[in-house]
Tab-separated table of C-alpha atoms and ligand atoms in Angstrom:
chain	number	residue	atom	x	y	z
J	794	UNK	CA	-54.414	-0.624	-87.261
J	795	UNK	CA	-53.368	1.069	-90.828
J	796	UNK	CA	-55.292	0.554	-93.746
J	797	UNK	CA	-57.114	-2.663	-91.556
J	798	UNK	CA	-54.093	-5.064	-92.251
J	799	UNK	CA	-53.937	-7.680	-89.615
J	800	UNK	CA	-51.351	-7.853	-86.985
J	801	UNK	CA	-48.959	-10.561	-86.936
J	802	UNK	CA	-48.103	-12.025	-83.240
J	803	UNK	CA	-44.463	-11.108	-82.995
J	804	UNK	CA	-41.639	-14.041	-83.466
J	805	UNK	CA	-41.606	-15.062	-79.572
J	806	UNK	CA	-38.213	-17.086	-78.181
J	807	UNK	CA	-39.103	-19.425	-75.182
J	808	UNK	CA	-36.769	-21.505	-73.366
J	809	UNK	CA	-37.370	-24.082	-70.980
J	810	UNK	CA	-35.143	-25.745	-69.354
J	811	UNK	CA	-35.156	-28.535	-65.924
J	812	UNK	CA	-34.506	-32.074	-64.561
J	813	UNK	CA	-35.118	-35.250	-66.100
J	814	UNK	CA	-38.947	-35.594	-65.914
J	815	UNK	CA	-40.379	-32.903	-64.937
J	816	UNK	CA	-42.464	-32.549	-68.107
J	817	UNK	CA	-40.302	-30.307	-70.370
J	818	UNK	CA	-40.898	-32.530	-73.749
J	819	UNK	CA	-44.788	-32.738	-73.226
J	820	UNK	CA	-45.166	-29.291	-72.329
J	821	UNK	CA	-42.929	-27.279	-74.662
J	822	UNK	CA	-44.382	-29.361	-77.408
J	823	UNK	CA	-48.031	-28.894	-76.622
J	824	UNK	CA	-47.802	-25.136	-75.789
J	825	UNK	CA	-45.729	-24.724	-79.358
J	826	UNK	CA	-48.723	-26.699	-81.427
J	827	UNK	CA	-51.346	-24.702	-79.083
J	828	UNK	CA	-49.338	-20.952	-80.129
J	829	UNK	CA	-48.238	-22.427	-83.783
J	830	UNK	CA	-44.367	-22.199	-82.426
J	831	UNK	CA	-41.725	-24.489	-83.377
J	832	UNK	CA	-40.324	-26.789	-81.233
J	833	UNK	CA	-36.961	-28.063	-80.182
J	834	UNK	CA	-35.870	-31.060	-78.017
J	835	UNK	CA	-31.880	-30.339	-77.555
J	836	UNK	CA	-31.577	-33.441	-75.284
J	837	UNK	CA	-32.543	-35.419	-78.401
J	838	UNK	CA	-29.609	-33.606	-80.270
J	839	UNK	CA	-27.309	-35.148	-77.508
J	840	UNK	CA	-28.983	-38.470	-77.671
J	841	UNK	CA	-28.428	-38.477	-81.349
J	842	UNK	CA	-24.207	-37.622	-81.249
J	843	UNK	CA	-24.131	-40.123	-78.258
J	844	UNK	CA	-26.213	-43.424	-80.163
J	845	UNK	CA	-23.613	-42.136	-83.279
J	846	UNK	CA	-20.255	-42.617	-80.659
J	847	UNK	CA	-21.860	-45.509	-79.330
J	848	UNK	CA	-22.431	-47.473	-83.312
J	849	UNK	CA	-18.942	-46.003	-84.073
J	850	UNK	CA	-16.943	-47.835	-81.297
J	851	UNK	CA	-15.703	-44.750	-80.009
J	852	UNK	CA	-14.697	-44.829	-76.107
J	853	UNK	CA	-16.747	-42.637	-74.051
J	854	UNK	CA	-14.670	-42.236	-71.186
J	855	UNK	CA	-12.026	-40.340	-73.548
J	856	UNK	CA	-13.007	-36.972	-74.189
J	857	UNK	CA	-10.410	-36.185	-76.823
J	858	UNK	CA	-11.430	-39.044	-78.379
J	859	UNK	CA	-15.004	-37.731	-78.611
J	860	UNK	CA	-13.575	-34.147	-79.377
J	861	UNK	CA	-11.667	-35.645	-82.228
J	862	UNK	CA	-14.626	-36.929	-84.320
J	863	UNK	CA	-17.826	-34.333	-82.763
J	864	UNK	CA	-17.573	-32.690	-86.330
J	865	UNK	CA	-18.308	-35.939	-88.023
J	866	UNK	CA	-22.177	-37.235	-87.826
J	867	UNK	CA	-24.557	-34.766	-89.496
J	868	UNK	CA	-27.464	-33.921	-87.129
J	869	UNK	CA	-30.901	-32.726	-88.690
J	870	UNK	CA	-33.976	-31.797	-85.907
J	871	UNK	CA	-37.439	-31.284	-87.601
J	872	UNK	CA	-39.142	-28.586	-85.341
J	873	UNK	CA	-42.760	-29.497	-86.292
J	874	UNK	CA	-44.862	-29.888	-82.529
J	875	UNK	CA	-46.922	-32.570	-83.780
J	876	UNK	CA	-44.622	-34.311	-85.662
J	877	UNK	CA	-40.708	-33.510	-84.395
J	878	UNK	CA	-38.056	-35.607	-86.343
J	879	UNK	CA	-34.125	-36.445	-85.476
J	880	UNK	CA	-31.988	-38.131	-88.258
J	881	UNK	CA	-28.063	-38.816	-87.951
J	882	UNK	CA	-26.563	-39.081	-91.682
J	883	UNK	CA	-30.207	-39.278	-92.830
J	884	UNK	CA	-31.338	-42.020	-91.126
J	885	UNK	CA	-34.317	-41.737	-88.306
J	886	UNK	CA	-32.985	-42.356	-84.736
J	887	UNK	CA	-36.245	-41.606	-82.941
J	888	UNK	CA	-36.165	-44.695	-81.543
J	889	UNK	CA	-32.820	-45.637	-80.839
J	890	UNK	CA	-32.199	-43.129	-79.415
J	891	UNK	CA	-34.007	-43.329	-76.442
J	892	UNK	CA	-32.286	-46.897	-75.269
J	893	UNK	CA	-31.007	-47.654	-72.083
J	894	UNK	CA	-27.699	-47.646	-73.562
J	895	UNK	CA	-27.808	-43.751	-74.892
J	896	UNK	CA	-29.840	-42.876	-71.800
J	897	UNK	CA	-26.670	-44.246	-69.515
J	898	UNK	CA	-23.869	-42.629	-71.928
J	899	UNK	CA	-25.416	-39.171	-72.726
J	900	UNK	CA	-24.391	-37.441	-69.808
J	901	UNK	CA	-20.784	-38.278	-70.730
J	902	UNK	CA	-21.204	-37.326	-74.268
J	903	UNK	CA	-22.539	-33.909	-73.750
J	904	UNK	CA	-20.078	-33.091	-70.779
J	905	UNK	CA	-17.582	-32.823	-73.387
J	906	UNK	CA	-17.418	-28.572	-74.348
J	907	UNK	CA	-16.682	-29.837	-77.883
J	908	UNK	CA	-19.852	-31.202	-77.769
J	909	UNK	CA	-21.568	-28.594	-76.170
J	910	UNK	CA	-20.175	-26.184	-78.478
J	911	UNK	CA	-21.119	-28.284	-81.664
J	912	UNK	CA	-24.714	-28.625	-80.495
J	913	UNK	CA	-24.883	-25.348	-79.157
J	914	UNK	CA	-24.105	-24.133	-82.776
J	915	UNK	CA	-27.123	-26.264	-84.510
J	916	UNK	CA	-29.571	-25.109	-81.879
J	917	UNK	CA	-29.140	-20.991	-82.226
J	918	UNK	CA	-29.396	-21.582	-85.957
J	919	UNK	CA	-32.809	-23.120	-85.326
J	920	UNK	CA	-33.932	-20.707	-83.245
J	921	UNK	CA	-32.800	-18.052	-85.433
J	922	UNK	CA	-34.667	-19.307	-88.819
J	923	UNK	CA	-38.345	-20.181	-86.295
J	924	UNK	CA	-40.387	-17.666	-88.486
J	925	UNK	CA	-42.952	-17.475	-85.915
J	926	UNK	CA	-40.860	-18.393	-82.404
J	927	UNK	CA	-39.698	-21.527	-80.808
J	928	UNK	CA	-39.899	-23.300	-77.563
J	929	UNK	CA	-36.685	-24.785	-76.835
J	930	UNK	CA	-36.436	-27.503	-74.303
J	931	UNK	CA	-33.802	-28.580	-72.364
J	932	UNK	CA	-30.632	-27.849	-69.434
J	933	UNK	CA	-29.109	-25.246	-70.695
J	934	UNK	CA	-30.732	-23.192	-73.247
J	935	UNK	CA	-31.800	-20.148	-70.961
J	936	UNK	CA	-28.533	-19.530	-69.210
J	937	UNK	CA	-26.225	-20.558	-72.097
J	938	UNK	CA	-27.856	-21.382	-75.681
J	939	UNK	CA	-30.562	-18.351	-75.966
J	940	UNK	CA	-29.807	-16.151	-72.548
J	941	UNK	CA	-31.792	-13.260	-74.395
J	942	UNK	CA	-35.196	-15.917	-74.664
J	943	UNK	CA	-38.406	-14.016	-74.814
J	944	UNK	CA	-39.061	-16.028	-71.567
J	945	UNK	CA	-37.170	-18.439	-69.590
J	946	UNK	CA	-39.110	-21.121	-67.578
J	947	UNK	CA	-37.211	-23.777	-65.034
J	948	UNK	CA	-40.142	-26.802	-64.415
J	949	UNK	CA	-38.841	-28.559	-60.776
J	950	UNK	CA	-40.656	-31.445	-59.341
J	951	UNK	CA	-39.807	-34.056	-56.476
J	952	UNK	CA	-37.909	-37.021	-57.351
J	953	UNK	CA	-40.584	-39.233	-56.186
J	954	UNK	CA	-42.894	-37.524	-58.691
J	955	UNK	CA	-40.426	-37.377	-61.388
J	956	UNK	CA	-39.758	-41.491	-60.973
J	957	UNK	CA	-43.690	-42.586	-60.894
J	958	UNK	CA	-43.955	-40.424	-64.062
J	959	UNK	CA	-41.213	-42.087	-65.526
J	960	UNK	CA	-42.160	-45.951	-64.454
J	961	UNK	CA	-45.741	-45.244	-65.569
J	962	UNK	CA	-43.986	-44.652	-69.524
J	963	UNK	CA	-41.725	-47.976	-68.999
J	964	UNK	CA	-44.694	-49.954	-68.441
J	965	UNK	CA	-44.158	-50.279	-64.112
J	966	UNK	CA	-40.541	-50.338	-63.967
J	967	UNK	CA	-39.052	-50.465	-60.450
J	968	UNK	CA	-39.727	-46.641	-58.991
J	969	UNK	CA	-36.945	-47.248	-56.625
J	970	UNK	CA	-34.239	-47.933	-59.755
J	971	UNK	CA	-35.923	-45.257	-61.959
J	972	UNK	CA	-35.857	-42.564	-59.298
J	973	UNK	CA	-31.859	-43.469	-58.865
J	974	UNK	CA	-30.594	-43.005	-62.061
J	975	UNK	CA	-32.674	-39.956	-62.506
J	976	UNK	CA	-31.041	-38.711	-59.437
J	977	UNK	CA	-27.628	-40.058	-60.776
J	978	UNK	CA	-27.801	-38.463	-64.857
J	979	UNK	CA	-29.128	-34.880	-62.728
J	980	UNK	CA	-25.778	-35.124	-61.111
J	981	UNK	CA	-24.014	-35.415	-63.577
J	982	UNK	CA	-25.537	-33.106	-65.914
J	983	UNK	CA	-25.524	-30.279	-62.630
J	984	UNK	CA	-21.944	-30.959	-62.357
J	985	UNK	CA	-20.389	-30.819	-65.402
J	986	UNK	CA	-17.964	-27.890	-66.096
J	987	UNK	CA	-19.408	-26.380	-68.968
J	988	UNK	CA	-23.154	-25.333	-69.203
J	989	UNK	CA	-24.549	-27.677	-66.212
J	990	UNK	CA	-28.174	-27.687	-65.750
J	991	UNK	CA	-29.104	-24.492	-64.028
J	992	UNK	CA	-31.378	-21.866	-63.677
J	993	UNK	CA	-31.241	-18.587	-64.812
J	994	UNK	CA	-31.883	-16.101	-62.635
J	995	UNK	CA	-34.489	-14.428	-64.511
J	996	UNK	CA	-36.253	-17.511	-65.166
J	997	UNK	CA	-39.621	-18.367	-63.759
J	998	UNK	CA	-39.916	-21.661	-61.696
J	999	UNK	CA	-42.753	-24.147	-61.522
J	1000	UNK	CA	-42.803	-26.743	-59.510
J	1001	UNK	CA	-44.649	-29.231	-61.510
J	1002	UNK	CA	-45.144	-31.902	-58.989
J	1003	UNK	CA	-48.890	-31.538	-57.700
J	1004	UNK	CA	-50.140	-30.157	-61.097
J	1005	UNK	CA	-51.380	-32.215	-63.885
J	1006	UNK	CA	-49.694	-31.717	-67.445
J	1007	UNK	CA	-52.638	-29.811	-68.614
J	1008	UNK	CA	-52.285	-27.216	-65.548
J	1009	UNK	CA	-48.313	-26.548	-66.284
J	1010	UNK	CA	-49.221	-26.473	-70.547
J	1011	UNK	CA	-51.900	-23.864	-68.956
J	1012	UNK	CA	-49.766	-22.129	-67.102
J	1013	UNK	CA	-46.684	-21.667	-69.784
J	1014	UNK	CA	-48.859	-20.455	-72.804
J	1015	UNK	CA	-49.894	-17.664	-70.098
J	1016	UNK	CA	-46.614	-16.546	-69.289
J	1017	UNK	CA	-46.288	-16.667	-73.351
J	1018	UNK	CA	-49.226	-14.773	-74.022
J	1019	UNK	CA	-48.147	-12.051	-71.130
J	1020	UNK	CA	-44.449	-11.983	-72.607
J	1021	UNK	CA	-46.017	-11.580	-76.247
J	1022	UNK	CA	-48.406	-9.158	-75.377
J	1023	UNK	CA	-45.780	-6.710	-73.724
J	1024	UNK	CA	-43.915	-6.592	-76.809
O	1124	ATP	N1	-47.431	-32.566	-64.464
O	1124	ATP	C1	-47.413	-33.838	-64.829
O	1124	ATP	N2	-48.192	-34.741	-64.193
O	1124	ATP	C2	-48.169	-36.050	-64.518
O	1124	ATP	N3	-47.395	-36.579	-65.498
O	1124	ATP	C3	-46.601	-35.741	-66.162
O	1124	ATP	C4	-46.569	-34.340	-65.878
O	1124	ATP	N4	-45.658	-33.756	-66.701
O	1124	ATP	C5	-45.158	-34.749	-67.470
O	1124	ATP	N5	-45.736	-35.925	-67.151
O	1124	ATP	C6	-45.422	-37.246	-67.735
O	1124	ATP	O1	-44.102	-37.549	-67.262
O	1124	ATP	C7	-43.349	-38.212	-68.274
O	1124	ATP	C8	-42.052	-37.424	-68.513
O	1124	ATP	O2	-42.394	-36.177	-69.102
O	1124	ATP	P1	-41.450	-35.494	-70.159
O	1124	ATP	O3	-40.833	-36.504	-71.071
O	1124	ATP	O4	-42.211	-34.377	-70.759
O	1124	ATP	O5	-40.310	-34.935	-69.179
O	1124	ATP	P2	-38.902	-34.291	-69.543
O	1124	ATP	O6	-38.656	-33.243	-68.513
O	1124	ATP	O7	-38.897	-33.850	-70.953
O	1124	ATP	O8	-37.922	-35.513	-69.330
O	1124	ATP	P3	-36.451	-35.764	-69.952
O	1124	ATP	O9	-35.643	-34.574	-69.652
O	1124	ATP	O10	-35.954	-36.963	-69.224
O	1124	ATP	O11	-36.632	-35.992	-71.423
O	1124	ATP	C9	-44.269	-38.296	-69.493
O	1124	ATP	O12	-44.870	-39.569	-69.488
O	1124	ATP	C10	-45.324	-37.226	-69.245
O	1124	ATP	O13	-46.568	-37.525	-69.843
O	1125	LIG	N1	-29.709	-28.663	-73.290
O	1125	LIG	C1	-29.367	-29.941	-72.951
O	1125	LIG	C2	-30.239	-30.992	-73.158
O	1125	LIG	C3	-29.846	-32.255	-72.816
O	1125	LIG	N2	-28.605	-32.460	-72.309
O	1125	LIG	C4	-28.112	-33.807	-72.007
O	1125	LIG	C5	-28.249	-34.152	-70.550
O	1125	LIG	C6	-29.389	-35.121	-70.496
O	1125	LIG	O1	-29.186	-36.097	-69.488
O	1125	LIG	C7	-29.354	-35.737	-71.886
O	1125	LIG	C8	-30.669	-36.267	-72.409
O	1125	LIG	O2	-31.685	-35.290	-72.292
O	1125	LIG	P1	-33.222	-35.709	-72.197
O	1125	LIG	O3	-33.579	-36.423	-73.451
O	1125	LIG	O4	-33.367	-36.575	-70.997
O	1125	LIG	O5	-33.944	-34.403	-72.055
O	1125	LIG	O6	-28.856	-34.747	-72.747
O	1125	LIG	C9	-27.775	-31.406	-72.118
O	1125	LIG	O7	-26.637	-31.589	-71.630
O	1125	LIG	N3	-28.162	-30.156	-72.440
Protein backbone atom coordinates (compact mmCIF):
# COMPACT_ATOMS: atom_id res chain seq x y z
CA UNK A 1 0.00 0.00 0.00
CA UNK A 2 1.49 3.69 -0.90
CA UNK A 3 3.21 5.63 1.51
CA UNK A 4 1.54 2.90 4.37
CA UNK A 5 -1.93 4.72 4.33
CA UNK A 6 -4.60 2.35 5.37
CA UNK A 7 -7.16 0.94 3.10
CA UNK A 8 -10.64 1.83 3.48
CA UNK A 9 -13.26 -1.24 2.96
CA UNK A 10 -15.07 -0.04 -0.11
CA UNK A 11 -18.85 1.50 0.29
CA UNK A 12 -20.67 -2.07 -0.08
CA UNK A 13 -24.71 -2.03 -1.20
CA UNK A 14 -26.60 -5.13 0.22
CA UNK A 15 -30.09 -5.89 -0.30
CA UNK A 16 -32.17 -8.33 1.27
CA UNK A 17 -35.25 -8.95 0.57
CA UNK A 18 -38.15 -12.11 1.63
CA UNK A 19 -41.44 -13.12 3.36
CA UNK A 20 -42.84 -11.94 6.44
CA UNK A 21 -40.62 -13.61 9.10
CA UNK A 22 -38.06 -15.07 7.84
CA UNK A 23 -35.56 -12.97 9.80
CA UNK A 24 -34.78 -10.04 7.43
CA UNK A 25 -35.00 -7.16 10.33
CA UNK A 26 -32.74 -9.17 12.84
CA UNK A 27 -30.33 -10.14 10.38
CA UNK A 28 -29.74 -7.11 8.14
CA UNK A 29 -29.48 -5.16 11.32
CA UNK A 30 -26.97 -7.31 13.12
CA UNK A 31 -24.72 -7.98 10.07
CA UNK A 32 -24.80 -3.89 9.42
CA UNK A 33 -23.64 -3.15 13.32
CA UNK A 34 -21.17 -6.34 12.95
CA UNK A 35 -19.57 -4.59 9.27
CA UNK A 36 -20.31 -0.79 10.61
CA UNK A 37 -23.07 -0.53 7.58
CA UNK A 38 -26.14 1.38 7.77
CA UNK A 39 -29.27 -0.05 7.92
CA UNK A 40 -32.66 0.30 6.37
CA UNK A 41 -36.08 -1.27 7.21
CA UNK A 42 -38.33 -0.13 3.99
CA UNK A 43 -41.33 -2.10 5.39
CA UNK A 44 -41.22 0.39 8.28
CA UNK A 45 -41.35 3.26 5.61
CA UNK A 46 -44.71 1.61 4.46
CA UNK A 47 -45.90 1.11 7.96
CA UNK A 48 -45.24 4.71 8.61
CA UNK A 49 -47.44 6.27 5.25
CA UNK A 50 -50.08 3.54 6.17
CA UNK A 51 -50.49 4.48 10.39
CA UNK A 52 -50.43 8.37 8.65
CA UNK A 53 -53.70 7.27 6.11
CA UNK A 54 -55.04 5.42 8.84
CA UNK A 55 -54.94 8.86 11.70
CA UNK A 56 -55.98 10.92 8.61
CA UNK A 57 -59.35 9.15 7.87
CA UNK A 58 -58.36 8.45 4.51
CA UNK A 59 -60.17 5.25 2.85
CA UNK A 60 -57.86 2.56 2.04
CA UNK A 61 -59.74 0.74 -0.37
CA UNK A 62 -59.49 3.94 -2.78
CA UNK A 63 -56.30 4.15 -4.37
CA UNK A 64 -56.72 7.59 -5.88
CA UNK A 65 -57.62 8.62 -2.76
CA UNK A 66 -54.29 7.44 -1.33
CA UNK A 67 -52.51 8.71 -4.60
CA UNK A 68 -54.01 12.08 -3.97
CA UNK A 69 -52.39 12.84 -0.58
CA UNK A 70 -48.90 10.16 -0.79
CA UNK A 71 -46.92 13.54 -1.15
CA UNK A 72 -48.24 14.81 2.11
CA UNK A 73 -46.67 13.12 5.47
CA UNK A 74 -42.91 13.72 5.71
CA UNK A 75 -41.07 10.41 6.33
CA UNK A 76 -37.54 10.50 8.12
CA UNK A 77 -35.65 6.74 8.68
CA UNK A 78 -32.54 6.94 11.01
CA UNK A 79 -30.16 4.19 9.57
CA UNK A 80 -28.16 3.65 12.81
CA UNK A 81 -28.10 -0.63 13.41
CA UNK A 82 -28.28 -0.29 17.00
CA UNK A 83 -30.49 2.34 17.27
CA UNK A 84 -32.85 2.71 13.83
CA UNK A 85 -35.52 5.54 14.15
CA UNK A 86 -38.93 6.28 11.97
CA UNK A 87 -40.74 9.67 12.56
CA UNK A 88 -43.88 10.93 10.43
CA UNK A 89 -44.01 14.95 10.68
CA UNK A 90 -41.43 14.58 13.48
CA UNK A 91 -43.09 12.57 15.70
CA UNK A 92 -41.72 8.81 16.65
CA UNK A 93 -44.02 6.04 15.25
CA UNK A 94 -41.86 3.11 16.32
CA UNK A 95 -44.47 1.86 18.09
CA UNK A 96 -47.52 2.52 16.41
CA UNK A 97 -46.56 1.45 13.83
CA UNK A 98 -46.35 -1.99 14.32
CA UNK A 99 -50.30 -2.40 15.44
CA UNK A 100 -52.56 -4.83 14.28
CA UNK A 101 -54.32 -2.18 12.54
CA UNK A 102 -51.14 -0.99 10.20
CA UNK A 103 -50.06 -4.63 10.04
CA UNK A 104 -53.74 -5.50 8.35
CA UNK A 105 -53.77 -2.18 6.05
CA UNK A 106 -50.11 -2.05 4.80
CA UNK A 107 -50.38 -4.33 2.10
CA UNK A 108 -53.08 -2.07 0.63
CA UNK A 109 -51.15 1.02 1.19
CA UNK A 110 -48.02 0.02 -0.53
CA UNK A 111 -49.89 -1.75 -3.52
CA UNK A 112 -50.62 1.63 -4.60
CA UNK A 113 -47.48 2.58 -7.47
CA UNK A 114 -47.86 6.12 -6.08
CA UNK A 115 -46.77 4.77 -3.09
CA UNK A 116 -44.26 2.63 -4.28
CA UNK A 117 -42.84 5.30 -6.27
CA UNK A 118 -42.81 7.86 -3.28
CA UNK A 119 -41.01 5.38 -1.04
CA UNK A 120 -38.98 4.08 -3.64
CA UNK A 121 -37.63 7.72 -4.01
CA UNK A 122 -36.66 8.13 -0.07
CA UNK A 123 -34.97 4.76 -0.04
CA UNK A 124 -32.27 5.24 -3.16
CA UNK A 125 -31.48 8.58 -1.55
CA UNK A 126 -30.49 6.66 1.58
CA UNK A 127 -28.64 4.31 0.01
CA UNK A 128 -26.92 6.77 -2.01
CA UNK A 129 -25.62 9.15 1.02
CA UNK A 130 -24.53 5.39 3.32
CA UNK A 131 -20.81 6.61 3.44
CA UNK A 132 -19.71 3.24 4.26
CA UNK A 133 -22.71 0.82 2.60
CA UNK A 134 -26.11 -0.19 3.65
CA UNK A 135 -28.13 -3.26 4.15
CA UNK A 136 -31.48 -2.67 2.93
CA UNK A 137 -34.26 -4.90 4.02
CA UNK A 138 -37.28 -5.66 2.55
CA UNK A 139 -39.66 -7.11 -0.82
CA UNK A 140 -38.49 -5.36 -3.31
CA UNK A 141 -35.27 -3.64 -3.03
CA UNK A 142 -33.07 -6.16 -5.14
CA UNK A 143 -35.27 -6.50 -8.16
CA UNK A 144 -36.71 -2.94 -8.13
CA UNK A 145 -35.21 -0.28 -5.50
CA UNK A 146 -31.23 -1.07 -5.84
CA UNK A 147 -31.14 -3.92 -8.84
CA UNK A 148 -27.29 -3.00 -9.11
CA UNK A 149 -26.85 -4.08 -4.95
CA UNK A 150 -23.37 -5.20 -4.19
CA UNK A 151 -25.25 -8.44 -3.22
CA UNK A 152 -28.73 -9.52 -3.27
CA UNK A 153 -29.90 -12.14 -0.66
CA UNK A 154 -33.72 -13.74 -0.68
CA UNK A 155 -34.09 -15.45 3.19
CA UNK A 156 -37.19 -18.29 2.61
CA UNK A 157 -38.42 -20.33 5.44
CA UNK A 158 -41.60 -22.63 5.97
CA UNK A 159 -44.68 -21.09 7.10
CA UNK A 160 -44.80 -23.21 10.08
CA UNK A 161 -41.39 -21.80 11.04
CA UNK A 162 -42.16 -18.36 10.09
CA UNK A 163 -45.59 -18.48 12.48
CA UNK A 164 -43.80 -20.09 15.77
CA UNK A 165 -41.23 -17.28 15.27
CA UNK A 166 -43.79 -14.86 15.09
CA UNK A 167 -46.17 -16.22 18.16
CA UNK A 168 -43.02 -16.59 20.27
CA UNK A 169 -42.65 -12.26 19.81
CA UNK A 170 -46.61 -11.86 20.57
CA UNK A 171 -46.21 -13.54 23.75
CA UNK A 172 -47.99 -17.31 22.44
CA UNK A 173 -50.45 -16.03 20.11
CA UNK A 174 -52.49 -18.69 18.28
CA UNK A 175 -49.78 -20.29 15.59
CA UNK A 176 -52.69 -21.38 13.57
CA UNK A 177 -54.07 -17.44 13.18
CA UNK A 178 -50.48 -16.07 12.96
CA UNK A 179 -49.37 -18.49 10.27
CA UNK A 180 -52.75 -17.33 8.21
CA UNK A 181 -52.37 -13.89 7.94
CA UNK A 182 -48.74 -14.29 7.23
CA UNK A 183 -49.80 -16.48 4.45
CA UNK A 184 -52.61 -13.91 3.58
CA UNK A 185 -50.24 -10.22 3.67
CA UNK A 186 -47.45 -12.70 1.39
CA UNK A 187 -50.27 -12.88 -1.04
CA UNK A 188 -50.95 -9.92 -1.30
CA UNK A 189 -47.68 -8.36 -1.32
CA UNK A 190 -46.62 -11.38 -4.25
CA UNK A 191 -49.52 -10.23 -6.14
CA UNK A 192 -49.59 -6.82 -6.41
CA UNK A 193 -48.94 -5.23 -9.87
CA UNK A 194 -46.13 -3.15 -9.23
CA UNK A 195 -42.88 -4.40 -7.50
CA UNK A 196 -44.44 -7.70 -5.75
CA UNK A 197 -42.19 -9.54 -3.53
CA UNK A 198 -39.82 -11.49 -5.68
CA UNK A 199 -36.59 -12.70 -6.18
CA UNK A 200 -34.06 -11.60 -8.30
CA UNK A 201 -32.50 -13.86 -10.25
CA UNK A 202 -29.10 -13.15 -9.25
CA UNK A 203 -29.92 -13.24 -5.73
CA UNK A 204 -28.70 -15.85 -3.34
CA UNK A 205 -31.39 -17.87 -1.37
CA UNK A 206 -31.32 -19.14 2.19
CA UNK A 207 -33.67 -21.01 3.52
CA UNK A 208 -33.64 -19.89 7.03
CA UNK A 209 -35.89 -22.41 8.57
CA UNK A 210 -33.54 -25.06 10.37
CA UNK A 211 -30.80 -22.42 11.12
CA UNK A 212 -30.65 -20.34 14.16
CA UNK A 213 -30.42 -16.40 13.69
CA UNK A 214 -26.82 -16.48 14.55
CA UNK A 215 -26.09 -19.16 11.63
CA UNK A 216 -28.02 -16.93 8.80
CA UNK A 217 -26.19 -13.36 10.50
CA UNK A 218 -23.04 -15.87 9.93
CA UNK A 219 -23.74 -16.74 6.80
CA UNK A 220 -24.70 -13.07 5.22
CA UNK A 221 -21.58 -11.14 6.59
CA UNK A 222 -19.70 -14.04 4.53
CA UNK A 223 -21.29 -13.50 1.39
CA UNK A 224 -20.46 -9.63 2.38
CA UNK A 225 -17.01 -10.16 3.11
CA UNK A 226 -16.62 -12.40 -0.32
CA UNK A 227 -18.59 -9.59 -2.35
CA UNK A 228 -16.26 -6.86 -0.63
CA UNK A 229 -13.24 -8.59 -1.05
CA UNK A 230 -13.71 -9.08 -4.94
CA UNK A 231 -13.99 -5.51 -5.38
N1 LIG B 1 -33.33 -18.26 12.02
C1 LIG B 1 -34.13 -17.92 13.01
N2 LIG B 1 -34.43 -18.81 13.99
C2 LIG B 1 -35.27 -18.50 14.99
N3 LIG B 1 -35.88 -17.30 15.14
C3 LIG B 1 -35.63 -16.38 14.21
C4 LIG B 1 -34.74 -16.62 13.12
N4 LIG B 1 -34.70 -15.51 12.34
C5 LIG B 1 -35.51 -14.61 12.93
N5 LIG B 1 -36.05 -15.13 14.06
C6 LIG B 1 -37.02 -14.47 14.96
O1 LIG B 1 -38.23 -14.39 14.19
C7 LIG B 1 -38.90 -13.16 14.46
C8 LIG B 1 -39.14 -12.43 13.13
O2 LIG B 1 -37.87 -12.03 12.62
P1 LIG B 1 -37.72 -10.68 11.81
O3 LIG B 1 -38.58 -9.60 12.39
O4 LIG B 1 -36.27 -10.43 11.67
O5 LIG B 1 -38.35 -11.14 10.41
P2 LIG B 1 -38.72 -10.25 9.14
O6 LIG B 1 -38.44 -11.10 7.95
O7 LIG B 1 -38.02 -8.95 9.21
O8 LIG B 1 -40.28 -10.07 9.32
P3 LIG B 1 -41.25 -8.92 8.72
O9 LIG B 1 -41.03 -8.88 7.27
O10 LIG B 1 -42.62 -9.39 9.06
O11 LIG B 1 -40.88 -7.64 9.41
C9 LIG B 1 -38.02 -12.40 15.45
O12 LIG B 1 -38.52 -12.64 16.74
C10 LIG B 1 -36.64 -13.04 15.30
O13 LIG B 1 -35.87 -12.98 16.48
N1 LIG C 1 -39.77 -3.21 0.23
C1 LIG C 1 -40.98 -3.38 0.83
C2 LIG C 1 -41.09 -3.54 2.19
C3 LIG C 1 -42.33 -3.70 2.75
N2 LIG C 1 -43.43 -3.68 1.95
C4 LIG C 1 -44.78 -3.76 2.51
C5 LIG C 1 -45.34 -5.16 2.45
C6 LIG C 1 -45.28 -5.65 3.86
O1 LIG C 1 -46.38 -6.50 4.15
C7 LIG C 1 -45.35 -4.36 4.66
C8 LIG C 1 -44.71 -4.40 6.03
O2 LIG C 1 -43.39 -4.90 5.95
P1 LIG C 1 -42.70 -5.59 7.22
O3 LIG C 1 -42.62 -4.57 8.30
O4 LIG C 1 -43.55 -6.75 7.60
O5 LIG C 1 -41.35 -6.00 6.71
O6 LIG C 1 -44.74 -3.37 3.87
C9 LIG C 1 -43.29 -3.53 0.62
O7 LIG C 1 -44.30 -3.53 -0.12
N3 LIG C 1 -42.07 -3.38 0.06
Amino acid sequence: MENGAARTAPAVIVAIDGPSGTGKSSTSKAVAAHLGLSYLDTGAQYRAITWWMANNNIDITDPTAIAAVVGKPEIVSGTDPSAPTITVDGVDVSGPIRSQEVTSKVSAVSAVPEVRARITELQRSLAASAEAGIVVEGRDIGTTVLPDADLKVFLTASPEARAARRSGELKGADIHTTREALIKRDAADSNRTTSPLAKSDDAVEVDTTDLTLQQVIECVITLVEEKRAAK
